[in-house]
CSV table of C-alpha atoms and ligand atoms in Angstrom, one decimal:
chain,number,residue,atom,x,y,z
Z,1,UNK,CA,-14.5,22.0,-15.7
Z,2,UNK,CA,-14.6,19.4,-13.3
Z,3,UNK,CA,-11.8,16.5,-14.1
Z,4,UNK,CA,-14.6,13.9,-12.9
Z,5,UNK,CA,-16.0,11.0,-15.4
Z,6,UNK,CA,-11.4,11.7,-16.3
Z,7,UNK,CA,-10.1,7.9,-17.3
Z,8,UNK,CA,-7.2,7.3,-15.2
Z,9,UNK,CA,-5.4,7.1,-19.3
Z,10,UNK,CA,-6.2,11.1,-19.8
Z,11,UNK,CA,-6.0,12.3,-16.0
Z,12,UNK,CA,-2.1,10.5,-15.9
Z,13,UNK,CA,-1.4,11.6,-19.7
Z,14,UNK,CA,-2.7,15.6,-18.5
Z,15,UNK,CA,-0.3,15.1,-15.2
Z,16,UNK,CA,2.4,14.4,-17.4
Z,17,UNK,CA,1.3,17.6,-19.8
Z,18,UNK,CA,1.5,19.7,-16.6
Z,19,UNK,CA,5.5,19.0,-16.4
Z,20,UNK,CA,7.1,19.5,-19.8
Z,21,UNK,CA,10.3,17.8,-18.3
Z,22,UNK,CA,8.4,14.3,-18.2
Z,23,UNK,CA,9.4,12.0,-20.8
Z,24,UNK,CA,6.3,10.2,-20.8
Z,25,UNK,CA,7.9,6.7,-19.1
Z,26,UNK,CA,6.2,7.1,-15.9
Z,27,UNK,CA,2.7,7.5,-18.1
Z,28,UNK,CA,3.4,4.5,-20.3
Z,29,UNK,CA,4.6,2.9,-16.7
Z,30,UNK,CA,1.1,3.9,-15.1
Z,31,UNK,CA,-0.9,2.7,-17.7
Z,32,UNK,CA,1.0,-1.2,-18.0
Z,33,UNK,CA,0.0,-1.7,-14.4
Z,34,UNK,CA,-3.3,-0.1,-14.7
Z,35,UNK,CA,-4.0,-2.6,-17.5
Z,36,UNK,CA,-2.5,-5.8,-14.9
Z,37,UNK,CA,-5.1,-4.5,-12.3
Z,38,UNK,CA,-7.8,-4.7,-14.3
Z,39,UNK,CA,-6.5,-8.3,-15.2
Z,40,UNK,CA,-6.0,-8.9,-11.3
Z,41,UNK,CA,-9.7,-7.9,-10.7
Z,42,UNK,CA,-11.2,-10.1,-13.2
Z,43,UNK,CA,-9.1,-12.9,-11.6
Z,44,UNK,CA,-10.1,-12.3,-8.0
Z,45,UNK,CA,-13.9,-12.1,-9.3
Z,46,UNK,CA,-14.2,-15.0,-10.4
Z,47,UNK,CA,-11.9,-17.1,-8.1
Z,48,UNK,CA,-14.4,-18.9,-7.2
Z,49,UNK,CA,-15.8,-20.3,-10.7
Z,50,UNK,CA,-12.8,-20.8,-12.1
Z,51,UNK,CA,-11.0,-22.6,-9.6
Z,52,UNK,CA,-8.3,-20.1,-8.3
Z,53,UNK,CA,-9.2,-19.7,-4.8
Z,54,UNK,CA,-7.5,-21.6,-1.4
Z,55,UNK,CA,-3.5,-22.2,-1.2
Z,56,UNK,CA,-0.8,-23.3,-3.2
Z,57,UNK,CA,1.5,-26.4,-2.3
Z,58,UNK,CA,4.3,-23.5,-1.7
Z,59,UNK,CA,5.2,-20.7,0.6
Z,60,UNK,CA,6.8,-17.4,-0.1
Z,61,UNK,CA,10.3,-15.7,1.4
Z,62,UNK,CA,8.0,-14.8,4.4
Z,63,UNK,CA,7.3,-18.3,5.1
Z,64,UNK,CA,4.0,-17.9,4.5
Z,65,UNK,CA,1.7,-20.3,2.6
Z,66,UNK,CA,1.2,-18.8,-0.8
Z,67,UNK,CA,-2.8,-19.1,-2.2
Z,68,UNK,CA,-2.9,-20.0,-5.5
Z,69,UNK,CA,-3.8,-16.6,-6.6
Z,70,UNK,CA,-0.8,-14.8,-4.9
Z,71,UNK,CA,1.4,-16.6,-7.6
Z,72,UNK,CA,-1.3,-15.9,-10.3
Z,73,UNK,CA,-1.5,-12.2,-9.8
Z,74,UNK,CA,2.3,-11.8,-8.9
Z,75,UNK,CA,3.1,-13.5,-12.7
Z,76,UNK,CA,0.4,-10.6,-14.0
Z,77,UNK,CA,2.3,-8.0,-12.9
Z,78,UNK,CA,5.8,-9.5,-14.1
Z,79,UNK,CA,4.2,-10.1,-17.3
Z,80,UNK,CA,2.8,-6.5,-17.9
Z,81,UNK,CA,5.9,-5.1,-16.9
Z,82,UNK,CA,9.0,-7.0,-17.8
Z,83,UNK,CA,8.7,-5.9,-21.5
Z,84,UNK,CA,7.7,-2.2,-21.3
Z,85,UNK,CA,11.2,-0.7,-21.5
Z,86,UNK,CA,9.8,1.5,-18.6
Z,87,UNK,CA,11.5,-0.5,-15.7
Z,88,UNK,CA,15.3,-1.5,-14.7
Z,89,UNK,CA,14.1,-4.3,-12.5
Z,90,UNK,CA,10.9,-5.4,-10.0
Z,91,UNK,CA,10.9,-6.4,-6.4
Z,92,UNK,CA,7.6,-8.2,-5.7
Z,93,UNK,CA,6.2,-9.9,-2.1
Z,94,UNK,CA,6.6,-13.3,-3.4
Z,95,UNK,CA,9.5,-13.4,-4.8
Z,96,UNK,CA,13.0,-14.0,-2.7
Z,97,UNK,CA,15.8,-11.6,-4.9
Z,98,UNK,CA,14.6,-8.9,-6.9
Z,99,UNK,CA,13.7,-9.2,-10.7
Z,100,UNK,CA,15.4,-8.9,-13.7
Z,101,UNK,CA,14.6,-7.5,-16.9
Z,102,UNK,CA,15.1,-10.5,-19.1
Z,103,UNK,CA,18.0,-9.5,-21.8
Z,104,UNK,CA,15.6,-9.6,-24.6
Z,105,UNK,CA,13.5,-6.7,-23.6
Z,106,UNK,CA,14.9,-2.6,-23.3
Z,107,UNK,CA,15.1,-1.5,-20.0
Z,108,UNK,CA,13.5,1.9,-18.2
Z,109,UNK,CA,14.7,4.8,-15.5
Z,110,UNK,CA,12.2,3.1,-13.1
Z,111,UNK,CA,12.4,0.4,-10.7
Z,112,UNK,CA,8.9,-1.1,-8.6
Z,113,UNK,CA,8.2,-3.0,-6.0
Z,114,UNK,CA,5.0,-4.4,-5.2
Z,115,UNK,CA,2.6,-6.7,-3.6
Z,116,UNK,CA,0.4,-8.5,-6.2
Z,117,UNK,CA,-2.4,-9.1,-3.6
Z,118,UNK,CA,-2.5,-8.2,-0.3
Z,119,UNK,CA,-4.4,-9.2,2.1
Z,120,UNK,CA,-5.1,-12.7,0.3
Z,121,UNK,CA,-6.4,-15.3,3.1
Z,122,UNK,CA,-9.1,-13.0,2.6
Z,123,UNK,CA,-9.7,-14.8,-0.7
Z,124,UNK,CA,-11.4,-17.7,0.2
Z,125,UNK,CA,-14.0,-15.5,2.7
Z,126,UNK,CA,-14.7,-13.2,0.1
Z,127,UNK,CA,-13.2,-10.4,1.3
Z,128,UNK,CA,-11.5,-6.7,-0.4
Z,129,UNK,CA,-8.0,-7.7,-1.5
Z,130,UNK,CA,-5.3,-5.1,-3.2
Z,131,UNK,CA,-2.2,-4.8,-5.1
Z,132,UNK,CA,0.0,-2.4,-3.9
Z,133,UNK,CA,2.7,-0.3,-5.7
Z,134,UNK,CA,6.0,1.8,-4.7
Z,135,UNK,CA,7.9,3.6,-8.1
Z,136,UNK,CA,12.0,4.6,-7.6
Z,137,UNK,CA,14.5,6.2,-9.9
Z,138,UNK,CA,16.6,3.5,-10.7
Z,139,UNK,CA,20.2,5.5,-9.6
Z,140,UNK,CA,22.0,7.4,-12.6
Z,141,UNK,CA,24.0,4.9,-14.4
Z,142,UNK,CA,23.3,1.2,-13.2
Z,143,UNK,CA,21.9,-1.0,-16.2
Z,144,UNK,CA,22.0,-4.1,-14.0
Z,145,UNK,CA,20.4,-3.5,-10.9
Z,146,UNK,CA,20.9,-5.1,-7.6
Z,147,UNK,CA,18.9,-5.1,-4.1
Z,148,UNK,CA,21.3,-2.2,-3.1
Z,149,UNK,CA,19.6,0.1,-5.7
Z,150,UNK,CA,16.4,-0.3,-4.2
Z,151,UNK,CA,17.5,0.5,-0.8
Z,152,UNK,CA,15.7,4.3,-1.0
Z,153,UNK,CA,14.0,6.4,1.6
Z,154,UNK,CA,10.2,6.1,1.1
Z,155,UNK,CA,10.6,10.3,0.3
Z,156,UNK,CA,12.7,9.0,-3.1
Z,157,UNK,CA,9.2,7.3,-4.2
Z,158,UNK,CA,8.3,9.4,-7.6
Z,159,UNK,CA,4.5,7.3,-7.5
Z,160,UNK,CA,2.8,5.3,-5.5
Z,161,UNK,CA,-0.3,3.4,-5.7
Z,162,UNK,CA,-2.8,0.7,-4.7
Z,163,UNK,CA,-6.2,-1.6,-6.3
Z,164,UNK,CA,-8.7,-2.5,-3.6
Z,165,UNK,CA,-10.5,-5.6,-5.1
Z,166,UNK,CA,-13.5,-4.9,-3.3
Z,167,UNK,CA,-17.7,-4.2,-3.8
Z,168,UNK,CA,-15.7,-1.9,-6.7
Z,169,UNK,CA,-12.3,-1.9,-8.0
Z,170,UNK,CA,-10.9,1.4,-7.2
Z,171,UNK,CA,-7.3,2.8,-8.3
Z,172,UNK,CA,-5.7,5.3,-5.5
Z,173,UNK,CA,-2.7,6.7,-6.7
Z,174,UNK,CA,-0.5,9.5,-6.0
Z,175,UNK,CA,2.4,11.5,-8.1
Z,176,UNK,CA,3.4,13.9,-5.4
Z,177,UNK,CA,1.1,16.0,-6.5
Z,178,UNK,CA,-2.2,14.7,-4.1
Z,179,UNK,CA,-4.2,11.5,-4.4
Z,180,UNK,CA,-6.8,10.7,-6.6
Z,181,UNK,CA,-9.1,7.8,-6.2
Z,182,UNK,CA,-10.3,5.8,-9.5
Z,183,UNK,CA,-13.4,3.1,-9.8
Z,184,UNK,CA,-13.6,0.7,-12.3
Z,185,UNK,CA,-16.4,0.9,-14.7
Z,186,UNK,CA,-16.2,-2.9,-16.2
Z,187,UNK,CA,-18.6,-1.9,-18.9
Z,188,UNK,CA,-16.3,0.2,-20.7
Z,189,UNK,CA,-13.0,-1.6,-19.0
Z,190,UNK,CA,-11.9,2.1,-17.6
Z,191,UNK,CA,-10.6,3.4,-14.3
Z,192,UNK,CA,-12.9,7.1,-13.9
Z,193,UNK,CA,-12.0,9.3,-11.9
Z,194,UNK,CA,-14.4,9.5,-9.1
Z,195,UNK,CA,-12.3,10.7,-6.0
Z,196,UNK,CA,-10.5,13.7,-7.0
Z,197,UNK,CA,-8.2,15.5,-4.2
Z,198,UNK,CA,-8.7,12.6,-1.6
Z,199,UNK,CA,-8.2,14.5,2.1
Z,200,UNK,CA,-8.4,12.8,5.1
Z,201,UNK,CA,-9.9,14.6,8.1
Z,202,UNK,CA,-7.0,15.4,11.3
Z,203,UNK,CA,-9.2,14.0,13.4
Z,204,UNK,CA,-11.1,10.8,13.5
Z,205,UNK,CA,-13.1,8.7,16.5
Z,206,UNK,CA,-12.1,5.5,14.6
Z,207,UNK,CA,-9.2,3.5,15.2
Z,208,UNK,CA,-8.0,0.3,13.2
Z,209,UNK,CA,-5.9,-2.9,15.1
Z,210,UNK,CA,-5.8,-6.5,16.0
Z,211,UNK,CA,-6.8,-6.6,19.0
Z,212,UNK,CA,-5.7,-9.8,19.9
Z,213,UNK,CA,-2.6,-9.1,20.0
Z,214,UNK,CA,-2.9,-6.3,22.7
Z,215,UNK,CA,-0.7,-8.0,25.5
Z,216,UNK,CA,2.1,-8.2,22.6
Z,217,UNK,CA,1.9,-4.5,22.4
Z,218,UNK,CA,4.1,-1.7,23.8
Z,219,UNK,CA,3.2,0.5,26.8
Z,220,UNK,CA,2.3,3.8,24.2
Z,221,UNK,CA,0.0,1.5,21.9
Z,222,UNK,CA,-2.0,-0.2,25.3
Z,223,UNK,CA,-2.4,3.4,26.7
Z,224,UNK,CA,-3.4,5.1,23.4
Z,225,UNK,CA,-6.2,1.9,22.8
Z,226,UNK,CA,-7.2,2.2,26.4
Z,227,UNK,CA,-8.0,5.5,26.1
Z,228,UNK,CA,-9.8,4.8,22.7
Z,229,UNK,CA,-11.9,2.0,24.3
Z,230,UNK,CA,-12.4,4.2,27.4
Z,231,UNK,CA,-14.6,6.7,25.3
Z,232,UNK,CA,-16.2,8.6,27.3
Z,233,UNK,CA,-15.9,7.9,30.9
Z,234,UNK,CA,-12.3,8.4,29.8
Z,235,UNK,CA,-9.6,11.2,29.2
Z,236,UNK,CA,-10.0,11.1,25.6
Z,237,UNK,CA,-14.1,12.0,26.7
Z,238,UNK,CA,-15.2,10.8,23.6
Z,239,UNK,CA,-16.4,7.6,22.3
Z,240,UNK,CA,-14.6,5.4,19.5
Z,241,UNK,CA,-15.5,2.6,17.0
Z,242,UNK,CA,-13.1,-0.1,15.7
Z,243,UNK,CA,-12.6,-1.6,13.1
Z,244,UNK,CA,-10.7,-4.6,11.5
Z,245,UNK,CA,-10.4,-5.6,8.2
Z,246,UNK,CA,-7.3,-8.3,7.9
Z,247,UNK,CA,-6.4,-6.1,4.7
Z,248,UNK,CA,-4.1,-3.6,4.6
Z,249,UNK,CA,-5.5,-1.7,1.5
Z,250,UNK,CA,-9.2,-1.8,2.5
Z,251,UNK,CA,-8.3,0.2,5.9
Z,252,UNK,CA,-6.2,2.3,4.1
Z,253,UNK,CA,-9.3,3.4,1.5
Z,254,UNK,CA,-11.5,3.7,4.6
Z,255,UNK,CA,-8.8,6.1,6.3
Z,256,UNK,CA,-8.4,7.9,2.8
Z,257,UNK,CA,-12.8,8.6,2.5
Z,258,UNK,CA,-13.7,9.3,6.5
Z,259,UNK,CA,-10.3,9.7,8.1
Z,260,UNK,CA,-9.7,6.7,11.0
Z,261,UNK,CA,-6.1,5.9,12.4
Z,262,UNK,CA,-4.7,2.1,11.2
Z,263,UNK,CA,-1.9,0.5,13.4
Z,264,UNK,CA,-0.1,-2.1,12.8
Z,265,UNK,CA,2.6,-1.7,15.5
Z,266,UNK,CA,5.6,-3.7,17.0
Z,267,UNK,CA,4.5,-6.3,19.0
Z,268,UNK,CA,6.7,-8.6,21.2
Z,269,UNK,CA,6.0,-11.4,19.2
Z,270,UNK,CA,7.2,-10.2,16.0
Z,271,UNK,CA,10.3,-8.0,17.7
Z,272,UNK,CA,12.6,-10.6,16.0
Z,273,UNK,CA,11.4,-9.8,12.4
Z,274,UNK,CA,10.9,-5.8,12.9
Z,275,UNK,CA,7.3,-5.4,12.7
Z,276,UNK,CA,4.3,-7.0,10.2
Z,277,UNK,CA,4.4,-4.9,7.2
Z,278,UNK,CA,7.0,-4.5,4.8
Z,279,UNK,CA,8.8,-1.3,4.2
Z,280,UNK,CA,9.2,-1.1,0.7
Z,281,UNK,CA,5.8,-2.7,-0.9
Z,282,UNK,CA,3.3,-2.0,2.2
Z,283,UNK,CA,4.1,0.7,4.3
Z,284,UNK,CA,6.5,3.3,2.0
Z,285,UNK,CA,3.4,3.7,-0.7
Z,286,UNK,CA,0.8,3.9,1.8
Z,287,UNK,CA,2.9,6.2,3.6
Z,288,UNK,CA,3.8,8.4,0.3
Z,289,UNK,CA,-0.2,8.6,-0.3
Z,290,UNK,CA,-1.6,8.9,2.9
Z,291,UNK,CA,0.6,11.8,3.7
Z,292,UNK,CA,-0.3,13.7,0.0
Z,293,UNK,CA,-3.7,13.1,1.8
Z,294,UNK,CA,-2.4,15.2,4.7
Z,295,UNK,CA,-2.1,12.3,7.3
Z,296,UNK,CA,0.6,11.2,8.8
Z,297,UNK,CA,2.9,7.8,9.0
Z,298,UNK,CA,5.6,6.8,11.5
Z,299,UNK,CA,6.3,4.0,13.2
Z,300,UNK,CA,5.6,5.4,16.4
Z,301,UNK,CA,9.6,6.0,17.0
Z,302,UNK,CA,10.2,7.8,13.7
Z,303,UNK,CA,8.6,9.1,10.6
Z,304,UNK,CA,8.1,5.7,8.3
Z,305,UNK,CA,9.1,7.6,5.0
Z,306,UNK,CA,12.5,8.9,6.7
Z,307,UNK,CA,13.6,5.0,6.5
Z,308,UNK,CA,17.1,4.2,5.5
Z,309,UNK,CA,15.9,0.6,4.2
Z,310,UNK,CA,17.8,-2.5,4.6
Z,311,UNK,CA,16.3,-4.9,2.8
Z,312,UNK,CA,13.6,-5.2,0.1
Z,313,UNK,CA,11.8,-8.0,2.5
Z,314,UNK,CA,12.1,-5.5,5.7
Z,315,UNK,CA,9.3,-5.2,7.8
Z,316,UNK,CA,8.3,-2.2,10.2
Z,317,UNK,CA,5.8,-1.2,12.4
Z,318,UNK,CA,2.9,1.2,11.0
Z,319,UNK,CA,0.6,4.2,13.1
Z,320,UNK,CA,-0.6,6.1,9.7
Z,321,UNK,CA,-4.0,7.9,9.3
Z,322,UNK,CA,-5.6,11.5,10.4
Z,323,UNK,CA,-2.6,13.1,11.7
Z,324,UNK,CA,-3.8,14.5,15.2
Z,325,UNK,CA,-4.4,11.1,15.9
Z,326,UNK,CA,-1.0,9.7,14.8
Z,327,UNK,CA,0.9,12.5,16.2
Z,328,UNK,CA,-1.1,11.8,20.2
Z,329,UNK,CA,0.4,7.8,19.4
Z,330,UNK,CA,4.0,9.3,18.7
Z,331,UNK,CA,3.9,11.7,21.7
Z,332,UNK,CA,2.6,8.7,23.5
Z,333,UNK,CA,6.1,6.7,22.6
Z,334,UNK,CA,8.4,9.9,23.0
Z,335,UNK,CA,6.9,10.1,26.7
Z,336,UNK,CA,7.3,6.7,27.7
M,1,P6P,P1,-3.4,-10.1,10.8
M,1,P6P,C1,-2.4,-8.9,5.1
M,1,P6P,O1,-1.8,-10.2,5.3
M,1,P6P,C2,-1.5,-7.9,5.9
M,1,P6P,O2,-0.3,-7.9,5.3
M,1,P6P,C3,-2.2,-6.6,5.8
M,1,P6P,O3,-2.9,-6.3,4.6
M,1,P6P,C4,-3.2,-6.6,7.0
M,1,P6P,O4,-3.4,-5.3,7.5
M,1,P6P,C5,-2.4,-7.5,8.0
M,1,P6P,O5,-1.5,-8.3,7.3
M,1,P6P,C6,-3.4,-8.4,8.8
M,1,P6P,O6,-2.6,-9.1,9.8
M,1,P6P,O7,-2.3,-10.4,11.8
M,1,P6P,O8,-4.5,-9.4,11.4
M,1,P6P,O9,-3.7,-11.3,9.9
């Protein structure tokens, strides 16, 4: 019997059946920020009409001006969290140190770090926005954690996950066990199951970057986008499309349903800070699933989930999609 029409609720709670060791913490864990999601989705709905789109008067520890609903959506997830007893402390994009489990509520075997809403200056032109989610063992032992305890290679990650707030809300999350893709139905208030098994293709003709930024670039990333742009009158003797969404979960999605390659690599203008995209809300999860899709993730150097992290702010550079494509980009830097 197919598992599609599942709700996300009975396709986690049958995972967890599958492994008589669980304890039933990460389902109880899955479902709080399921249920913040589907808060987050209402919210960034109806921005607009109630008032909740353009910037706040602050910025975040990136220095970036925060929009009133990136402090909105970060206090959803802190306040379907903090009190489950499934977690021993968040990490969250806008927020400087990492979170603690106020005293008053039991504490988990878990810790998180996410991004309430990427890609949100695409708010206010009505574009697909996400929250993004990485899941580590908190280390045997530790009741109080500390940044230290988050500092874990992207292959320590026991879920990942991310909500594209987009023409549907859809749920992508993986266990290690492959991804499955999940769409809202707002008439019953359920995540279905409607991408079981997501795959993407090794190969693709569609490549994902900011092209403005190509005289930043390195020598492997102008040679491989040459090539691409080239098409046919070119070695790659075939012709590309491009795309270029500002949104970090969207191009992920697109990768996950027709295979593509996303880059967001070092740049000379961002050398200082280590790349765009954090390691341990951004790139680690997307990494974790687009791999359990059977694509690949590295930074062009080295394999992004192979990360000793050192810093729960740390940003990287990101080549991750079908993985003929990202393994041509890494040769590329390995020849150079
Ligand atoms: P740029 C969104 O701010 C984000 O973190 C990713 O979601 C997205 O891919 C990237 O930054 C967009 O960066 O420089 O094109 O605005």
């Amino acid at each position: 019997m197919s598992d599609i029409g599942k709700s996300v609720t009975q396709f986690i709670i049958e995972q967890q059946r599958a492994h008589p060791s669980s304890t039933g913490e990460m389902t109880g864990l899955l479902n709080d920020i399921v249920s913040a999601c589907k808060q987050i989705s209402h919210l960034v709905n109806r921005s607009g009409i109630i008032g909740l789109g353009g910037a706040a008067k602050s910025e975040n520890i990136q220095g970036e001006v925060q929009k009133k609903l990136d402090i909105i959506t970060n206090d959803v997830m802190i306040e379907h969290l903090n009190w489950t007893g499934h977690l021993a402390a968040m990490a969250s994009e806008e927020i400087d140190q990492i979170i603690a489990i106020p005293a008053h509520y039991p504490k988990g075997k878990y810790l998180i770090a996410f991004d309430p809403l990427d890609g949100s200056s695409n708010i206010d032109v009505n574009l697909s926005v996400g929250t993004i989610f990485s899941i580590l063992r908190c280390p045997e032992g530790v009741t109080e954690p500390i940044e230290a305890d988050f500092m874990q290679k992207g292959t320590e990650q026991v879920c990942a996950g991310f909500c594209v707030y987009g023409p549907s809300t859809m749920m992508i999350l993986t266990t290690g066990h492959g991804v499955n893709g999940f769409t809202l139905d707002r008439d019953v208030g359920e995540f279905i199951l409607t991408h079981p098994k997501m795959t993407i293709p090794e190969d693709t003709a569609e490549f994902a970057i900011n092209t403005s930024n190509r005289r930043f670039w390195e020598p492997p990333v102008q040679r491989y986008v040459e090539e691409c742009m080239q098409g046919t009158d070119g070695v790659r003797d075939k012709n590309f499309n491009m795309r270029w969404l500002a949104s970090m979960v969207a191009e992920v999605y697109r990768v996950l349903t027709r295979g593509g390659i996303f880059m967001y690599p070092m740049d000379s203008k961002i050398a200082a800070q280590g790349g765009k995209l954090r390691l341990m809300y951004e790139a680690n999860p997307m990494s974790f699933i687009v791999e359990q899709a059977g694509g690949a993730s590295s930074t062009g150097y080295q394999r992004i989930m192979d990360i000793e992290p050192t810093g729960i702010h740390q940003r990287v550079p990101v080549i991750l999609g079908s993985k003929n494509e990202v393994e041509r980009v890494v040769r590329y830097h390995s020849q150079q």
